[in-house]
mmCIF file of C-alpha atoms in Angstrom:
data_model
loop_
_atom_site.group_PDB
_atom_site.id
_atom_site.type_symbol
_atom_site.label_atom_id
_atom_site.label_comp_id
_atom_site.label_asym_id
_atom_site.label_seq_id
_atom_site.Cartn_x
_atom_site.Cartn_y
_atom_site.Cartn_z
ATOM 1 C CA UNK J 632 7.117 10.562 -8.840
ATOM 2 C CA UNK J 633 5.300 7.803 -7.481
ATOM 3 C CA UNK J 634 5.600 5.312 -4.613
ATOM 4 C CA UNK J 635 1.926 4.022 -4.890
ATOM 5 C CA UNK J 636 0.697 0.564 -4.133
ATOM 6 C CA UNK J 637 -2.406 -0.830 -5.757
ATOM 7 C CA UNK J 638 -1.972 -4.576 -4.162
ATOM 8 C CA UNK J 639 -4.626 -5.524 -1.967
ATOM 9 C CA UNK J 640 -1.757 -6.053 0.616
ATOM 10 C CA UNK J 641 0.921 -3.540 -0.243
ATOM 11 C CA UNK J 642 1.749 -0.718 1.651
ATOM 12 C CA UNK J 643 3.155 2.583 -0.125
ATOM 13 C CA UNK J 644 6.713 3.358 0.202
ATOM 14 C CA UNK J 645 8.213 7.040 1.187
ATOM 15 C CA UNK J 646 9.177 9.677 -0.955
ATOM 16 C CA UNK J 647 12.212 12.090 0.439
ATOM 17 C CA UNK J 648 13.198 14.734 -1.984
ATOM 18 C CA UNK J 649 16.001 17.529 -1.102
ATOM 19 C CA UNK J 650 16.553 20.232 -4.010
ATOM 20 C CA UNK J 651 17.086 23.855 -4.299
ATOM 21 C CA UNK J 652 13.946 24.326 -6.203
ATOM 22 C CA UNK J 653 11.066 21.707 -7.001
ATOM 23 C CA UNK J 654 8.422 22.208 -9.849
ATOM 24 C CA UNK J 655 5.965 20.503 -10.945
ATOM 25 C CA UNK J 656 3.666 21.602 -13.890
ATOM 26 C CA UNK J 657 0.783 20.090 -15.871
ATOM 27 C CA UNK J 658 -0.548 17.086 -14.265
ATOM 28 C CA UNK J 659 2.515 16.512 -12.732
ATOM 29 C CA UNK J 660 2.264 13.828 -9.356
ATOM 30 C CA UNK J 661 4.390 13.244 -6.511
ATOM 31 C CA UNK J 662 2.305 10.433 -4.643
ATOM 32 C CA UNK J 663 2.797 7.788 -1.820
ATOM 33 C CA UNK J 664 -0.905 6.563 -2.067
ATOM 34 C CA UNK J 665 -2.397 3.064 -1.290
ATOM 35 C CA UNK J 666 -6.029 1.664 -1.463
ATOM 36 C CA UNK J 667 -5.911 -0.501 1.562
ATOM 37 C CA UNK J 668 -3.136 0.345 3.796
ATOM 38 C CA UNK J 669 -1.684 3.531 5.458
ATOM 39 C CA UNK J 670 -0.517 6.034 2.526
ATOM 40 C CA UNK J 671 3.484 6.580 2.506
ATOM 41 C CA UNK J 672 4.862 9.926 3.998
ATOM 42 C CA UNK J 673 6.364 12.427 1.566
ATOM 43 C CA UNK J 674 8.877 14.755 2.809
ATOM 44 C CA UNK J 675 9.975 17.638 0.229
ATOM 45 C CA UNK J 676 13.003 19.864 1.339
ATOM 46 C CA UNK J 677 13.352 23.028 -1.372
ATOM 47 C CA UNK J 678 16.143 25.546 -0.315
ATOM 48 C CA UNK J 679 14.222 28.349 -2.498
ATOM 49 C CA UNK J 680 10.847 27.400 -3.540
ATOM 50 C CA UNK J 681 8.355 24.844 -4.351
ATOM 51 C CA UNK J 682 5.864 25.644 -7.100
ATOM 52 C CA UNK J 683 2.996 23.760 -8.654
ATOM 53 C CA UNK J 684 1.190 24.647 -11.632
ATOM 54 C CA UNK J 685 -1.662 23.320 -14.102
ATOM 55 C CA UNK J 686 -3.265 20.292 -11.977
ATOM 56 C CA UNK J 687 -0.307 19.394 -10.061
ATOM 57 C CA UNK J 688 -0.573 16.811 -7.385
ATOM 58 C CA UNK J 689 1.008 16.176 -3.956
ATOM 59 C CA UNK J 690 -0.719 12.794 -2.446
ATOM 60 C CA UNK J 691 0.002 10.773 0.612
ATOM 61 C CA UNK J 692 -3.447 9.474 0.805
ATOM 62 C CA UNK J 693 -4.583 5.952 2.297
ATOM 63 C CA UNK J 694 -7.651 4.175 0.644
ATOM 64 C CA UNK J 695 -7.176 6.469 -2.520
ATOM 65 C CA UNK J 696 -5.077 4.935 -4.992
ATOM 66 C CA UNK J 697 -3.911 6.341 -8.596
ATOM 67 C CA UNK J 698 -6.937 4.892 -10.246
ATOM 68 C CA UNK J 699 -9.253 6.591 -7.232
ATOM 69 C CA UNK J 700 -10.333 2.846 -6.289
ATOM 70 C CA UNK J 701 -11.856 3.251 -2.760
ATOM 71 C CA UNK J 702 -11.036 1.140 0.006
ATOM 72 C CA UNK J 703 -9.883 1.184 3.926
ATOM 73 C CA UNK J 704 -6.637 2.625 4.963
ATOM 74 C CA UNK J 705 -5.104 5.859 6.571
ATOM 75 C CA UNK J 706 -3.687 8.910 4.910
ATOM 76 C CA UNK J 707 -0.060 9.257 5.401
ATOM 77 C CA UNK J 708 1.782 12.365 6.435
ATOM 78 C CA UNK J 709 3.415 15.316 4.402
ATOM 79 C CA UNK J 710 5.615 17.729 5.556
ATOM 80 C CA UNK J 711 7.351 20.512 3.505
ATOM 81 C CA UNK J 712 10.083 22.505 4.213
ATOM 82 C CA UNK J 713 10.890 25.589 1.925
ATOM 83 C CA UNK J 714 11.324 28.812 1.401
ATOM 84 C CA UNK J 715 8.069 29.670 -0.311
ATOM 85 C CA UNK J 716 5.038 27.288 -1.002
ATOM 86 C CA UNK J 717 3.553 28.628 -4.449
ATOM 87 C CA UNK J 718 0.745 27.926 -6.703
ATOM 88 C CA UNK J 719 -0.813 29.974 -9.631
ATOM 89 C CA UNK J 720 -4.227 30.929 -8.920
ATOM 90 C CA UNK J 721 -7.366 28.572 -9.819
ATOM 91 C CA UNK J 722 -5.494 26.229 -11.293
ATOM 92 C CA UNK J 723 -6.299 23.101 -9.240
ATOM 93 C CA UNK J 724 -3.061 21.832 -8.421
ATOM 94 C CA UNK J 725 -3.402 19.961 -4.583
ATOM 95 C CA UNK J 726 -2.194 18.625 -1.784
ATOM 96 C CA UNK J 727 -3.655 16.327 0.247
ATOM 97 C CA UNK J 728 -3.057 13.032 2.995
ATOM 98 C CA UNK J 729 -6.565 12.514 2.799
ATOM 99 C CA UNK J 730 -8.454 8.927 3.161
ATOM 100 C CA UNK J 731 -11.858 7.507 2.388
ATOM 101 C CA UNK J 732 -12.813 5.528 5.348
ATOM 102 C CA UNK J 733 -9.679 5.416 7.314
ATOM 103 C CA UNK J 734 -8.577 8.692 8.985
ATOM 104 C CA UNK J 735 -6.859 11.304 7.402
ATOM 105 C CA UNK J 736 -2.802 12.500 7.649
ATOM 106 C CA UNK J 737 -1.192 15.401 8.601
ATOM 107 C CA UNK J 738 -0.062 18.322 6.051
ATOM 108 C CA UNK J 739 2.973 20.083 8.056
ATOM 109 C CA UNK J 740 4.459 22.812 5.927
ATOM 110 C CA UNK J 741 7.544 25.182 7.377
ATOM 111 C CA UNK J 742 7.976 28.377 4.620
ATOM 112 C CA UNK J 743 8.279 32.031 4.861
ATOM 113 C CA UNK J 744 5.482 32.286 2.725
ATOM 114 C CA UNK J 745 2.698 30.178 1.367
ATOM 115 C CA UNK J 746 0.453 31.910 -1.770
ATOM 116 C CA UNK J 747 -2.533 30.631 -3.480
ATOM 117 C CA UNK J 748 -3.036 27.562 -1.352
ATOM 118 C CA UNK J 749 -6.356 26.962 0.677
ATOM 119 C CA UNK J 750 -6.491 24.799 3.701
ATOM 120 C CA UNK J 751 -9.852 22.684 3.335
ATOM 121 C CA UNK J 752 -11.602 21.026 6.223
ATOM 122 C CA UNK J 753 -14.161 18.200 5.308
ATOM 123 C CA UNK J 754 -17.221 20.717 6.342
ATOM 124 C CA UNK J 755 -15.972 22.981 3.679
ATOM 125 C CA UNK J 756 -15.707 20.707 1.072
ATOM 126 C CA UNK J 757 -19.268 19.652 1.858
ATOM 127 C CA UNK J 758 -20.336 23.138 1.731
ATOM 128 C CA UNK J 759 -18.673 23.972 -1.570
ATOM 129 C CA UNK J 760 -19.703 21.038 -3.373
ATOM 130 C CA UNK J 761 -22.781 20.742 -2.447
ATOM 131 C CA UNK J 762 -22.861 17.210 -1.105
ATOM 132 C CA UNK J 763 -22.512 14.948 1.398
ATOM 133 C CA UNK J 764 -21.397 11.936 -0.666
ATOM 134 C CA UNK J 765 -18.149 10.696 0.272
ATOM 135 C CA UNK J 766 -17.294 9.423 -3.158
ATOM 136 C CA UNK J 767 -17.564 13.298 -4.438
ATOM 137 C CA UNK J 768 -15.879 15.022 -1.687
ATOM 138 C CA UNK J 769 -12.524 15.258 -3.642
ATOM 139 C CA UNK J 770 -10.738 19.006 -3.614
ATOM 140 C CA UNK J 771 -9.823 18.452 -6.948
ATOM 141 C CA UNK J 772 -13.420 18.960 -7.915
ATOM 142 C CA UNK J 773 -12.926 22.504 -6.960
ATOM 143 C CA UNK J 774 -10.462 25.268 -9.383
ATOM 144 C CA UNK J 775 -8.996 26.225 -6.014
ATOM 145 C CA UNK J 776 -5.705 25.215 -4.845
ATOM 146 C CA UNK J 777 -6.429 23.479 -1.856
ATOM 147 C CA UNK J 778 -4.656 21.494 0.946
ATOM 148 C CA UNK J 779 -6.282 18.429 2.707
ATOM 149 C CA UNK J 780 -6.052 16.280 5.109
ATOM 150 C CA UNK J 781 -9.187 14.719 6.010
ATOM 151 C CA UNK J 782 -11.619 11.502 5.753
ATOM 152 C CA UNK J 783 -13.792 11.531 3.001
ATOM 153 C CA UNK J 784 -15.936 8.886 4.745
ATOM 154 C CA UNK J 785 -17.707 9.310 8.057
ATOM 155 C CA UNK J 786 -15.778 7.197 10.569
ATOM 156 C CA UNK J 787 -17.503 6.139 13.617
ATOM 157 C CA UNK J 788 -16.231 8.508 16.671
ATOM 158 C CA UNK J 789 -16.688 7.315 20.230
ATOM 159 C CA UNK J 790 -17.064 10.793 22.223
ATOM 160 C CA UNK J 791 -16.314 9.369 25.432
ATOM 161 C CA UNK J 792 -12.620 8.355 24.741
ATOM 162 C CA UNK J 793 -9.926 10.717 26.311
ATOM 163 C CA UNK J 794 -12.729 11.819 29.065
ATOM 164 C CA UNK J 795 -11.869 10.678 32.294
ATOM 165 C CA UNK J 796 -14.730 11.329 35.260
ATOM 166 C CA UNK J 797 -14.597 13.753 37.831
ATOM 167 C CA UNK J 798 -14.862 12.856 41.807
ATOM 168 C CA UNK J 799 -17.929 14.321 43.003
ATOM 169 C CA UNK J 800 -16.090 15.710 45.822
ATOM 170 C CA UNK J 801 -13.194 17.418 44.286
ATOM 171 C CA UNK J 802 -11.277 18.645 47.485
ATOM 172 C CA UNK J 803 -12.064 17.916 51.366
ATOM 173 C CA UNK J 804 -12.792 21.069 53.152
ATOM 174 C CA UNK J 805 -11.793 19.390 56.704
ATOM 175 C CA UNK J 806 -8.430 18.751 55.168
ATOM 176 C CA UNK J 807 -7.809 22.413 54.127
ATOM 177 C CA UNK J 808 -8.185 23.890 58.033
ATOM 178 C CA UNK J 809 -4.770 23.101 60.286
ATOM 179 C CA UNK J 810 -6.042 21.121 63.178
ATOM 180 C CA UNK J 811 -3.398 22.899 65.382
ATOM 181 C CA UNK J 812 -5.739 26.153 64.968
ATOM 182 C CA UNK J 813 -8.962 24.251 65.952
ATOM 183 C CA UNK J 814 -10.894 25.424 69.191
ATOM 184 C CA UNK J 815 -9.442 23.795 72.495
ATOM 185 C CA UNK J 816 -12.424 22.666 74.186
ATOM 186 C CA UNK J 817 -10.512 20.426 77.052
ATOM 187 C CA UNK J 818 -8.248 22.947 78.369
ATOM 188 C CA UNK J 819 -8.562 26.547 79.594
ATOM 189 C CA UNK J 820 -7.241 29.102 76.870
ATOM 190 C CA UNK J 821 -5.559 32.348 77.522
ATOM 191 C CA UNK J 822 -7.296 35.591 77.620
ATOM 192 C CA UNK J 823 -6.702 39.503 76.756
ATOM 193 C CA UNK J 824 -9.519 41.790 77.949
ATOM 194 C CA UNK J 825 -9.388 45.271 77.378
ATOM 195 C CA UNK J 826 -11.177 47.619 79.776
ATOM 196 C CA UNK J 827 -10.852 51.352 78.737
ATOM 197 C CA UNK J 828 -7.841 53.593 77.561
ATOM 198 C CA UNK J 829 -6.069 53.918 80.598
ATOM 199 C CA UNK J 830 -2.501 53.175 79.806
ATOM 200 C CA UNK J 831 -2.913 52.551 75.922
ATOM 201 C CA UNK J 832 -1.133 55.425 74.273
ATOM 202 C CA UNK J 833 -3.312 57.863 71.600
ATOM 203 C CA UNK J 834 -3.210 56.555 68.454
ATOM 204 C CA UNK J 835 -0.664 58.501 66.011
ATOM 205 C CA UNK J 836 -3.144 59.286 63.849
ATOM 206 C CA UNK J 837 -5.349 61.283 66.146
ATOM 207 C CA UNK J 838 -5.269 64.792 67.128
ATOM 208 C CA UNK J 839 -3.181 65.661 70.264
ATOM 209 C CA UNK J 840 -5.146 66.478 73.136
ATOM 210 C CA UNK J 841 -4.454 67.663 76.516
ATOM 211 C CA UNK J 842 -5.383 65.268 79.037
ATOM 212 C CA UNK J 843 -4.972 67.580 82.073
ATOM 213 C CA UNK J 844 -8.280 68.121 84.296
ATOM 214 C CA UNK J 845 -9.373 71.648 84.817
ATOM 215 C CA UNK J 846 -11.275 72.519 88.134
ATOM 216 C CA UNK J 847 -13.033 75.762 89.575
ATOM 217 C CA UNK J 848 -11.223 77.524 92.125
ATOM 218 C CA UNK J 849 -12.365 76.896 95.327
ATOM 219 C CA UNK J 850 -11.846 78.770 98.659
ATOM 220 C CA UNK J 851 -9.484 77.360 101.917
ATOM 221 C CA UNK J 852 -11.120 77.529 104.879
ATOM 222 C CA UNK J 853 -8.561 78.598 107.530
ATOM 223 C CA UNK J 854 -8.605 76.883 110.957
ATOM 224 C CA UNK J 855 -9.977 78.946 113.930
#
């Protein structure tokens, strides 16, 4: 199933497929790719499962058409809703929303289980394929079943985009104090002075003490 565009000005179409089971076998392709413009979007909805066997491909690539001609254009988006997404081990069946010099698209999989597929980043492809050559960063050169949504080229990236300059002074400390609590410099303030324990009850946490005063016996002299 293909909705490719090989025209220099053409855009890929979209593919929407709904079934109980979707099975691709022996070089089967579902593609909405384009050489120049953005790849089309692919939506696959399978109640039971989606199965890819023997070099099957689901592609919404941009800048990489069916004949692997390389140009500009972003990858499209692939959305998969299914019970299970399955591939046989090491049969090189791929799902890709990649681009050559544009931006990679998005691959979204909603499934109860995913078997024998491996998501690959651009850095992983470089390491596994042993090259930085954009023309060689193709997941189909690996025998594994891969999911890619990358840019094979190295687009210019402005690291300052999306960043905001923070103010030098984040907060003004003078605004964090209630002005009603500032010291009064022009008016007489009330005061509270403590002079000893007279009239102050004992602490409830202290032991009780007898505060009576003991005095020695004194002899009373009678008047003569």
